[in-house]
CSV table of C-alpha atoms and ligand atoms in Angstrom, one decimal:
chain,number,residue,atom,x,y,z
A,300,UNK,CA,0.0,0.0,0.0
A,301,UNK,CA,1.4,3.5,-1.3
A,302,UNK,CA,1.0,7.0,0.4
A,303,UNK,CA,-0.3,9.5,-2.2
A,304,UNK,CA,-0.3,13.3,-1.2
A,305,UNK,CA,-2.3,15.4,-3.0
A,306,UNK,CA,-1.5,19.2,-2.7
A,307,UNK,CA,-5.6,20.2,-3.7
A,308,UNK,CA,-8.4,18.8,-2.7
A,309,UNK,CA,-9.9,17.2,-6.7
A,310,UNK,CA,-13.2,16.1,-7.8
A,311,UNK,CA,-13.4,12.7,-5.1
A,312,UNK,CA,-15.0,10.7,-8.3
A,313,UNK,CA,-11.9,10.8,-10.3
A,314,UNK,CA,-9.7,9.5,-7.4
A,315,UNK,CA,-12.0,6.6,-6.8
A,316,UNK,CA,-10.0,4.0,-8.4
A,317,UNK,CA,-7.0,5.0,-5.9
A,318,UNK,CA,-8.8,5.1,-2.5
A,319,UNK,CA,-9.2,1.3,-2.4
A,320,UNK,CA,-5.8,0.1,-2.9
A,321,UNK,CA,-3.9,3.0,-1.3
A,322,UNK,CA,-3.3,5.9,1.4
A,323,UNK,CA,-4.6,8.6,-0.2
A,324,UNK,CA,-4.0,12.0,1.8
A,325,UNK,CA,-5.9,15.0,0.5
A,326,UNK,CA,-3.9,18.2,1.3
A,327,UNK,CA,-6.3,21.6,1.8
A,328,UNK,CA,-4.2,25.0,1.7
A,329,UNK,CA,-5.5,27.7,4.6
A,330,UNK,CA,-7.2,30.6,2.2
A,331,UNK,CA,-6.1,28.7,-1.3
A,332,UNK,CA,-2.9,30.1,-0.8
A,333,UNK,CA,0.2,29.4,-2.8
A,334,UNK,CA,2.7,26.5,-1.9
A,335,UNK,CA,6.1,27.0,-0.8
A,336,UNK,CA,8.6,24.4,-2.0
A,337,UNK,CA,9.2,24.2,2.1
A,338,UNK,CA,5.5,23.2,2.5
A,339,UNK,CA,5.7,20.8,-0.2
A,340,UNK,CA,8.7,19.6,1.7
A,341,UNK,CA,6.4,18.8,4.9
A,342,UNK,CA,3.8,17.5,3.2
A,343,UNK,CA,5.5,15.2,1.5
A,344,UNK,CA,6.8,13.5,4.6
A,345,UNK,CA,6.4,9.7,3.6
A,346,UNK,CA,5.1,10.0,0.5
A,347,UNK,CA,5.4,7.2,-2.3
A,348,UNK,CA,3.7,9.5,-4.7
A,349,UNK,CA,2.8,13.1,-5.1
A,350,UNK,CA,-0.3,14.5,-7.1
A,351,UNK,CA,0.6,17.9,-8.2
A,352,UNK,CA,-0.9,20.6,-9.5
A,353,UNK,CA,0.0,23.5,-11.7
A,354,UNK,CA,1.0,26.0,-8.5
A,355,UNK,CA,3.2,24.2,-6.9
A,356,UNK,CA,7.0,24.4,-7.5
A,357,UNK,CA,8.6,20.6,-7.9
A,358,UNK,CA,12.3,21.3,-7.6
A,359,UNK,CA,15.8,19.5,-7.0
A,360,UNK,CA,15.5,21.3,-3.4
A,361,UNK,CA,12.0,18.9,-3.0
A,362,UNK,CA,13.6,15.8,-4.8
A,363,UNK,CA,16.6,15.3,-2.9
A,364,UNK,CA,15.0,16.5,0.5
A,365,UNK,CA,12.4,13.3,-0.1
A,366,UNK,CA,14.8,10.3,-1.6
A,367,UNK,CA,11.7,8.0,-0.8
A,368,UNK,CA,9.2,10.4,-3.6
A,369,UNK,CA,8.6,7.7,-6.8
A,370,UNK,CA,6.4,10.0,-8.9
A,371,UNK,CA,4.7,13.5,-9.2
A,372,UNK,CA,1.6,12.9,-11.1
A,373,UNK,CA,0.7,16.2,-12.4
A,374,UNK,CA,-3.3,17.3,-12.6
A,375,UNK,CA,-2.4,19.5,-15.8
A,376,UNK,CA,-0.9,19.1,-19.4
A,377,UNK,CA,1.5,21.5,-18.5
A,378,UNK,CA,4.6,20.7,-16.5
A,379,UNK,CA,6.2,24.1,-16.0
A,380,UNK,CA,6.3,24.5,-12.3
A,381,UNK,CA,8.1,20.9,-12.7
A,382,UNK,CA,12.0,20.3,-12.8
A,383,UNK,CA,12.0,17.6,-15.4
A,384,UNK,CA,15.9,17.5,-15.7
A,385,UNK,CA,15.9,17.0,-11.4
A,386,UNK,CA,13.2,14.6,-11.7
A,387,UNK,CA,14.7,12.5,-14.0
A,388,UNK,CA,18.2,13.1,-12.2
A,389,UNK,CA,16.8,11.8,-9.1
A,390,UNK,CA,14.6,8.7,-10.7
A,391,UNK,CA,11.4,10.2,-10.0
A,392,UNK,CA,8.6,9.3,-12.3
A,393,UNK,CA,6.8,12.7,-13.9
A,394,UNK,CA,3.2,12.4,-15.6
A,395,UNK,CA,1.1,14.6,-16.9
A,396,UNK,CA,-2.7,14.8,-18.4
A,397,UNK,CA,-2.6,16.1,-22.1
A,398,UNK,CA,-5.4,16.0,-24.6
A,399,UNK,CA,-8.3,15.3,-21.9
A,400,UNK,CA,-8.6,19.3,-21.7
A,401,UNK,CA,-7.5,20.0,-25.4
A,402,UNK,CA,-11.3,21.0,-25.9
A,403,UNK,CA,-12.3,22.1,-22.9
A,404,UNK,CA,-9.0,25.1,-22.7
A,405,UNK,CA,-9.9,25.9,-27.2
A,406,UNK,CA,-13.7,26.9,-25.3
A,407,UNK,CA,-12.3,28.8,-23.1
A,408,UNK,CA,-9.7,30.9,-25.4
A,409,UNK,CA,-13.0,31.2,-28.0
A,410,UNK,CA,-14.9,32.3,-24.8
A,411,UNK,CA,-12.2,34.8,-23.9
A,412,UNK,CA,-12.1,36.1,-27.6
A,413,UNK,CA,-15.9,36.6,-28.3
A,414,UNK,CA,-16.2,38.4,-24.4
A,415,UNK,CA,-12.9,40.4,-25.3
A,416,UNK,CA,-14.3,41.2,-28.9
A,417,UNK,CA,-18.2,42.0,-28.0
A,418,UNK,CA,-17.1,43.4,-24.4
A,419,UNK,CA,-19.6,40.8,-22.6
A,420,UNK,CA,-18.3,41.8,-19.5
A,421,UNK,CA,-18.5,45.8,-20.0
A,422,UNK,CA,-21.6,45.2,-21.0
A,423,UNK,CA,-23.0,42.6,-18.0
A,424,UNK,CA,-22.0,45.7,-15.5
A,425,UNK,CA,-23.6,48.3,-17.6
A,426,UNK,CA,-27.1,46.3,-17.1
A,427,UNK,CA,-26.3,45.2,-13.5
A,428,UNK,CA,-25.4,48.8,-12.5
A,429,UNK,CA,-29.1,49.9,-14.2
A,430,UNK,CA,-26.7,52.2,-16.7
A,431,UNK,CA,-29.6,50.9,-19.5
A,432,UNK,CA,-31.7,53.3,-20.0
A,433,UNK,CA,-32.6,53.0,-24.0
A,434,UNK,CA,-31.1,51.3,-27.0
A,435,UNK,CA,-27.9,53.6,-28.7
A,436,UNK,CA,-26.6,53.1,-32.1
A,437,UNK,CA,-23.0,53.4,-30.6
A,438,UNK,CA,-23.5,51.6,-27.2
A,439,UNK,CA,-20.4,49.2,-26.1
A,440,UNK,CA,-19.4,48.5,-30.0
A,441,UNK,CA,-17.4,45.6,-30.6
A,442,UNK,CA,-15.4,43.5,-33.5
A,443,UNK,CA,-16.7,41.0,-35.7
A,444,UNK,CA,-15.0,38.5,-36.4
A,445,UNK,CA,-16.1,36.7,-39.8
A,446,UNK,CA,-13.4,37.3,-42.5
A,447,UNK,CA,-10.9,38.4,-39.9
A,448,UNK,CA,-7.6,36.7,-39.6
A,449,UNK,CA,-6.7,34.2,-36.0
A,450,UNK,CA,-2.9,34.1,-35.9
A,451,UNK,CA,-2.2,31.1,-33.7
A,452,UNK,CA,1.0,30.8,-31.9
A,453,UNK,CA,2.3,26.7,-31.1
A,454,UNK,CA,-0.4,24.5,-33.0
A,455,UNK,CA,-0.3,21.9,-30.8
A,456,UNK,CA,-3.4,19.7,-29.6
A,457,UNK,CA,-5.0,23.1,-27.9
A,458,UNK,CA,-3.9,25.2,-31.1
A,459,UNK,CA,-5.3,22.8,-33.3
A,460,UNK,CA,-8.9,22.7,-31.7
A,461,UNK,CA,-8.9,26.4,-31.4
A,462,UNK,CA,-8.1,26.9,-35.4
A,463,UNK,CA,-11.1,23.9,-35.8
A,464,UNK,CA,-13.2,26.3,-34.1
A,465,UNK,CA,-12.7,29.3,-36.2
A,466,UNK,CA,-14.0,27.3,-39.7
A,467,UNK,CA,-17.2,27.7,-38.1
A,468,UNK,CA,-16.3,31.5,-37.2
A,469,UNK,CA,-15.3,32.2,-41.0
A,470,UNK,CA,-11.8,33.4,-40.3
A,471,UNK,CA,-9.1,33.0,-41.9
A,472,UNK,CA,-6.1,30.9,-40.0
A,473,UNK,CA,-2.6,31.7,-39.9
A,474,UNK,CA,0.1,30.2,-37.4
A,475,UNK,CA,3.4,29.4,-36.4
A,476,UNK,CA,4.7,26.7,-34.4
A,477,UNK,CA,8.6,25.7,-33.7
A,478,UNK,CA,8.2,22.8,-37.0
A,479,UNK,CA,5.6,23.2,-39.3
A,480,UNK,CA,2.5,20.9,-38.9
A,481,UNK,CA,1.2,18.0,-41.2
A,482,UNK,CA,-0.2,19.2,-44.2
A,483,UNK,CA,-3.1,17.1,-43.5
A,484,UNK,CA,-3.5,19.1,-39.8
A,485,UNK,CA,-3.3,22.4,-42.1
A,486,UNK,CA,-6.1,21.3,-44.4
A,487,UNK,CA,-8.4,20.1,-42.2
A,488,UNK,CA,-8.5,23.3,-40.2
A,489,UNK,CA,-7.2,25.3,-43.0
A,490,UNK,CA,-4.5,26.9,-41.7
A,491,UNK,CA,-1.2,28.4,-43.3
A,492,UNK,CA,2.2,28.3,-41.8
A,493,UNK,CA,3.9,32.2,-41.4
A,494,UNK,CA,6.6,33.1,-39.7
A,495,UNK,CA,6.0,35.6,-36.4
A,496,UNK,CA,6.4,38.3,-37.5
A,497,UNK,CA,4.0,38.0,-40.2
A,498,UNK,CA,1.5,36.2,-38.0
A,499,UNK,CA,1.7,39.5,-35.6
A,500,UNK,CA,1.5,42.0,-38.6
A,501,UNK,CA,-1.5,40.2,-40.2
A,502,UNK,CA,-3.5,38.8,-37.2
A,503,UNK,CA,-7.0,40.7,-36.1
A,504,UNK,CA,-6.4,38.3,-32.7
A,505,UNK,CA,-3.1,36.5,-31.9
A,506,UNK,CA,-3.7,33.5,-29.4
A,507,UNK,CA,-1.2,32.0,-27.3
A,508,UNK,CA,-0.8,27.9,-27.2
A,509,UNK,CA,2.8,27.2,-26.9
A,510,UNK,CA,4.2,26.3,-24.0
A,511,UNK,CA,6.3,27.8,-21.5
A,512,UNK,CA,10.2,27.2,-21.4
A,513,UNK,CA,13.7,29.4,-21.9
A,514,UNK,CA,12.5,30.0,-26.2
A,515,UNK,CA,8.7,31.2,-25.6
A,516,UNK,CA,9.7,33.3,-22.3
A,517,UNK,CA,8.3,36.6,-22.8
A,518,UNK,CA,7.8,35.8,-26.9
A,519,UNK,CA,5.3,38.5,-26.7
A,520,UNK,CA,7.3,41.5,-26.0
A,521,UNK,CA,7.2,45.0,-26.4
A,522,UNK,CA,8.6,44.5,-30.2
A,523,UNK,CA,6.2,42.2,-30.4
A,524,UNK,CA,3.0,44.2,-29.8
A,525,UNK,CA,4.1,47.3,-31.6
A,526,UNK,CA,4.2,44.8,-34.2
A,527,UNK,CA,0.8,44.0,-34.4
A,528,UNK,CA,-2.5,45.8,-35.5
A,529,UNK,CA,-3.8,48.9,-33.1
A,530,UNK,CA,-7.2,47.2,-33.4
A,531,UNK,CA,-5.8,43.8,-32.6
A,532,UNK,CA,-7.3,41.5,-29.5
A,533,UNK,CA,-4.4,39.2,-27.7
A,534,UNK,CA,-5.9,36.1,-26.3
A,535,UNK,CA,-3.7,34.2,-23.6
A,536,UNK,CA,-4.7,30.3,-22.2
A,537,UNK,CA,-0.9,29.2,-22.4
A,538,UNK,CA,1.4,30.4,-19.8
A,539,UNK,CA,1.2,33.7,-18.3
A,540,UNK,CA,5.3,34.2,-18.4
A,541,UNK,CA,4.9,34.1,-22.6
A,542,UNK,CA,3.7,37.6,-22.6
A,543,UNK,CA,5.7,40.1,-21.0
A,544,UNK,CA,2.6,41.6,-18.7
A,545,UNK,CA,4.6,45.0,-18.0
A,546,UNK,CA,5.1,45.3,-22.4
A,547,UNK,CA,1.4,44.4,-22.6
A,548,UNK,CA,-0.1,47.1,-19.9
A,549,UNK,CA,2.2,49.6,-22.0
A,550,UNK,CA,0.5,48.4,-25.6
A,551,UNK,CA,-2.8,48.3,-23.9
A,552,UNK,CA,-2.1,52.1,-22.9
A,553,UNK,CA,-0.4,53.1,-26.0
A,554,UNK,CA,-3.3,51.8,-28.1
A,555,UNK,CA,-0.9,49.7,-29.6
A,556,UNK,CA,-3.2,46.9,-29.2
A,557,UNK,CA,-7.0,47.2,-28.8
A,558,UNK,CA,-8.2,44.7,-26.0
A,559,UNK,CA,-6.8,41.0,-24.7
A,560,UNK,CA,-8.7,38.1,-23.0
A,561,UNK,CA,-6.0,36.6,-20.3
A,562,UNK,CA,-7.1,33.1,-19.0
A,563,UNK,CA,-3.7,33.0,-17.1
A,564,UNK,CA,-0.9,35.7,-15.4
A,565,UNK,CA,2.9,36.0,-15.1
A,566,UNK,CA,3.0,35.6,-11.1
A,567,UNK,CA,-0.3,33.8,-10.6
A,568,UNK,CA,-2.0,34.4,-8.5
A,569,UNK,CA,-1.5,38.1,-8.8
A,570,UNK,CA,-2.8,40.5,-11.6
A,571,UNK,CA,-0.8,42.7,-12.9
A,572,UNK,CA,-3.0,46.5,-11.5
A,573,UNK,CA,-2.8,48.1,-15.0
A,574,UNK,CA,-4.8,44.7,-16.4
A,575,UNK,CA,-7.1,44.9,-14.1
A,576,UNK,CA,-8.0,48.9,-14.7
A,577,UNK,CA,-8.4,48.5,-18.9
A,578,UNK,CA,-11.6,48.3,-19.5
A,579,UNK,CA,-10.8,46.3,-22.8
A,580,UNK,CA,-8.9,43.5,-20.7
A,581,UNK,CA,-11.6,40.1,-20.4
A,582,UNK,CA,-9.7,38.5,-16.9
A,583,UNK,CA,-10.4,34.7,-16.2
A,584,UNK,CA,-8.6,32.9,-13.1
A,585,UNK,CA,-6.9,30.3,-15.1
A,586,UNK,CA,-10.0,28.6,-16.1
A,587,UNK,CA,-9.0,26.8,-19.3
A,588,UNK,CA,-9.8,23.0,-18.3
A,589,UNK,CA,-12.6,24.0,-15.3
A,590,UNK,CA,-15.0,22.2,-16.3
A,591,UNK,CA,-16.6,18.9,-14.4
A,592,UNK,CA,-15.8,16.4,-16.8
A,593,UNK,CA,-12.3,17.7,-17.7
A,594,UNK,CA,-11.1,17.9,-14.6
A,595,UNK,CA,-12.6,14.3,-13.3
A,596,UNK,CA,-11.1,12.5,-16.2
A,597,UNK,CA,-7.6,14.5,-15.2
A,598,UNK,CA,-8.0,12.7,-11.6
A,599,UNK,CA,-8.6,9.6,-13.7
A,600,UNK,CA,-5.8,9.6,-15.8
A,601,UNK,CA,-3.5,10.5,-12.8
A,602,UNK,CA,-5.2,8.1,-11.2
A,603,UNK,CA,-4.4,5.4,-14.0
A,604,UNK,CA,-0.9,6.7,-14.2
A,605,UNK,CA,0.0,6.8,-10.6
A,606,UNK,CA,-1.6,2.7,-10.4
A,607,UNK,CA,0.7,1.9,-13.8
A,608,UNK,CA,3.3,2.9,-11.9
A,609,UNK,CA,3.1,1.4,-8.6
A,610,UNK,CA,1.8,-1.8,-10.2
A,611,UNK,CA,4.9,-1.9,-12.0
A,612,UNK,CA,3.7,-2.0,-15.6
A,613,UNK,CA,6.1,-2.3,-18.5
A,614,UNK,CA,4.2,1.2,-19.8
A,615,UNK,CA,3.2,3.9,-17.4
A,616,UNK,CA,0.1,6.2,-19.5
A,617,UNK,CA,1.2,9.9,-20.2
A,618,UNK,CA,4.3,9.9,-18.8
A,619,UNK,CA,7.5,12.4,-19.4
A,620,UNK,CA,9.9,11.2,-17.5
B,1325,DGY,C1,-2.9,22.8,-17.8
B,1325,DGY,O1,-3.4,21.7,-17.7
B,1325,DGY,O2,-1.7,23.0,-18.1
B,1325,DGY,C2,-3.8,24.0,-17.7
B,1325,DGY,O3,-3.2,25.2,-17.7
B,1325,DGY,C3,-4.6,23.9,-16.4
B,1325,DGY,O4,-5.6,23.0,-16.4
């Protein structure tokens, strides 16, 4: 019998399959609040396996101070806040949960674009505040975006479902990606390869889908946005540390850019105050897979991976290291 710790509390029915055969301990944090890797540390004390999520910084400093850890199952596709090179270095097992929230995380960037674009949420508090008095031909006027081009950035799974989504839209698709994708990907959700630059010169809404490491750090900088259109939206459910938050406040200022939906934040969980007062800004918590069946099948592939791996199969599902 194993000791699993799980930093979050996560939907109970996806971690069903785990409670029989194993200690499961189901970590709460006082106020939500942020872990430390010195509270990971102490709750890790005994732990065969640990069931991480997206906030919590896995290090070397956490690795070598638990030589007993086997695995970090990770309740995200992303693995950013993980050391892979220390994992590996100290024989601990790293899995993660990719295309399970491939659809649910295109929604929410199309739900960011469409609120940032027809300013749903200017115009939810102008009704809520009792601001409407009378139908205006130039009330809260907004984008449309048929015939306008989506510039995707990293047409990965996530990419790839968001460009799917925009046939029905009738945009036109440009994006770039480190290697090109299979020409079949590209005519299926007609989509043509461009290089950055001319994705950010030609795009009416750039949106973000790479991940996170030392090459996409900051990709959207201030060259970046005075690069693109004055009447462009930037829509964001990668990594908050792609965009350079300071560069985009500026743009946003500068009317270098018109609006951006931001599903996630350089130094979650903090906003950066000059988001939070554009009124053009759409501002979601990280939100991209929060929906109940995404995030129940997550728990159930961690749960598959983590009982791979103690089982001792010859192949352990989803895993990176
Ligand atoms: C992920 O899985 O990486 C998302 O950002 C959170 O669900």
């Amino acid at each position: 019998m194993a000791h699993i710790v799980s930093t979050r509390p996560l939907i109970d029915e996806g971690l069903s399959g785990v409670r029989d055969d194993h200690t499961l301990t189901v970590c709460d944090p006082p106020d939500g609040s942020t872990r430390s890797v010195d509270d990971l540390i102490a709750l890790t004390d005994g732990a065969d396996v640990l069931l991480s999520v997206l906030a919590d910084p896995i290090t070397e400093e956490l690795f070598a101070a638990r030589p007993e850890l086997q695995m970090v199952a990770q309740y995200a596709v992303g693995v950013d806040n993980i050391d892979l090179d220390a994992a590996a270095a100290h024989d601990v097992a790293v899995t993660h949960t990719p295309d399970v929230l491939t659809d649910a995380t295109a929604d929410q960037a199309w739900a960011l674009l469409l609120a940032a674009a027809r300013r749903v949420p200017a115009a939810d508090r102008y009704v809520r505040e009792g601001r409407f008095e009378r139908w205006e031909t130039t009330l809260l006027m907004g984008t449309e975006l048929s015939r306008k081009t989506l510039g995707i950035v990293g047409m990965g799974r996530i990419g790839t479902a968001v460009a799917r989504r925009a046939l029905g839209f009738g945009m036109e698709v440009v994006y770039h990606n480190r290697t090109r994708a299979n020409p079949t990907v590209e005519r299926q959700v007609n989509a043509r390869y461009v290089g950055l630059d001319e994705l950010l010169k030609t795009s009416d809404v750039v949106s973000l889908h790479c991940p996170h490491n030392e090459d996409s750090h900051h990709l959207l900088d201030a060259a970046a946005f005075a690069n693109m259109k004055a009447s462009a939206l930037l829509v964001n459910t990668a990594r908050g540390p792609v965009v350079d938050e300071a560069a985009l406040v500026d743009a946003l200022a500068n009317g270098e850019i018109a609006g951006a939906g931001l599903d996630v934040f350089e130094e979650e969980p903090d906003v950066h105050p000059g988001l939070v007062e554009q009124e053009r800004v759409v501002l979601a918590p990280h939100l991209g897979s929060a929906t109940t069946g995404t995030r129940t099948r997550m728990a159930q592939m961690c749960v598959a991976s983590i009982t791979a791996l103690l089982e001792g199969a010859d192949h352990v599902p989803h895993r990176l290291v």
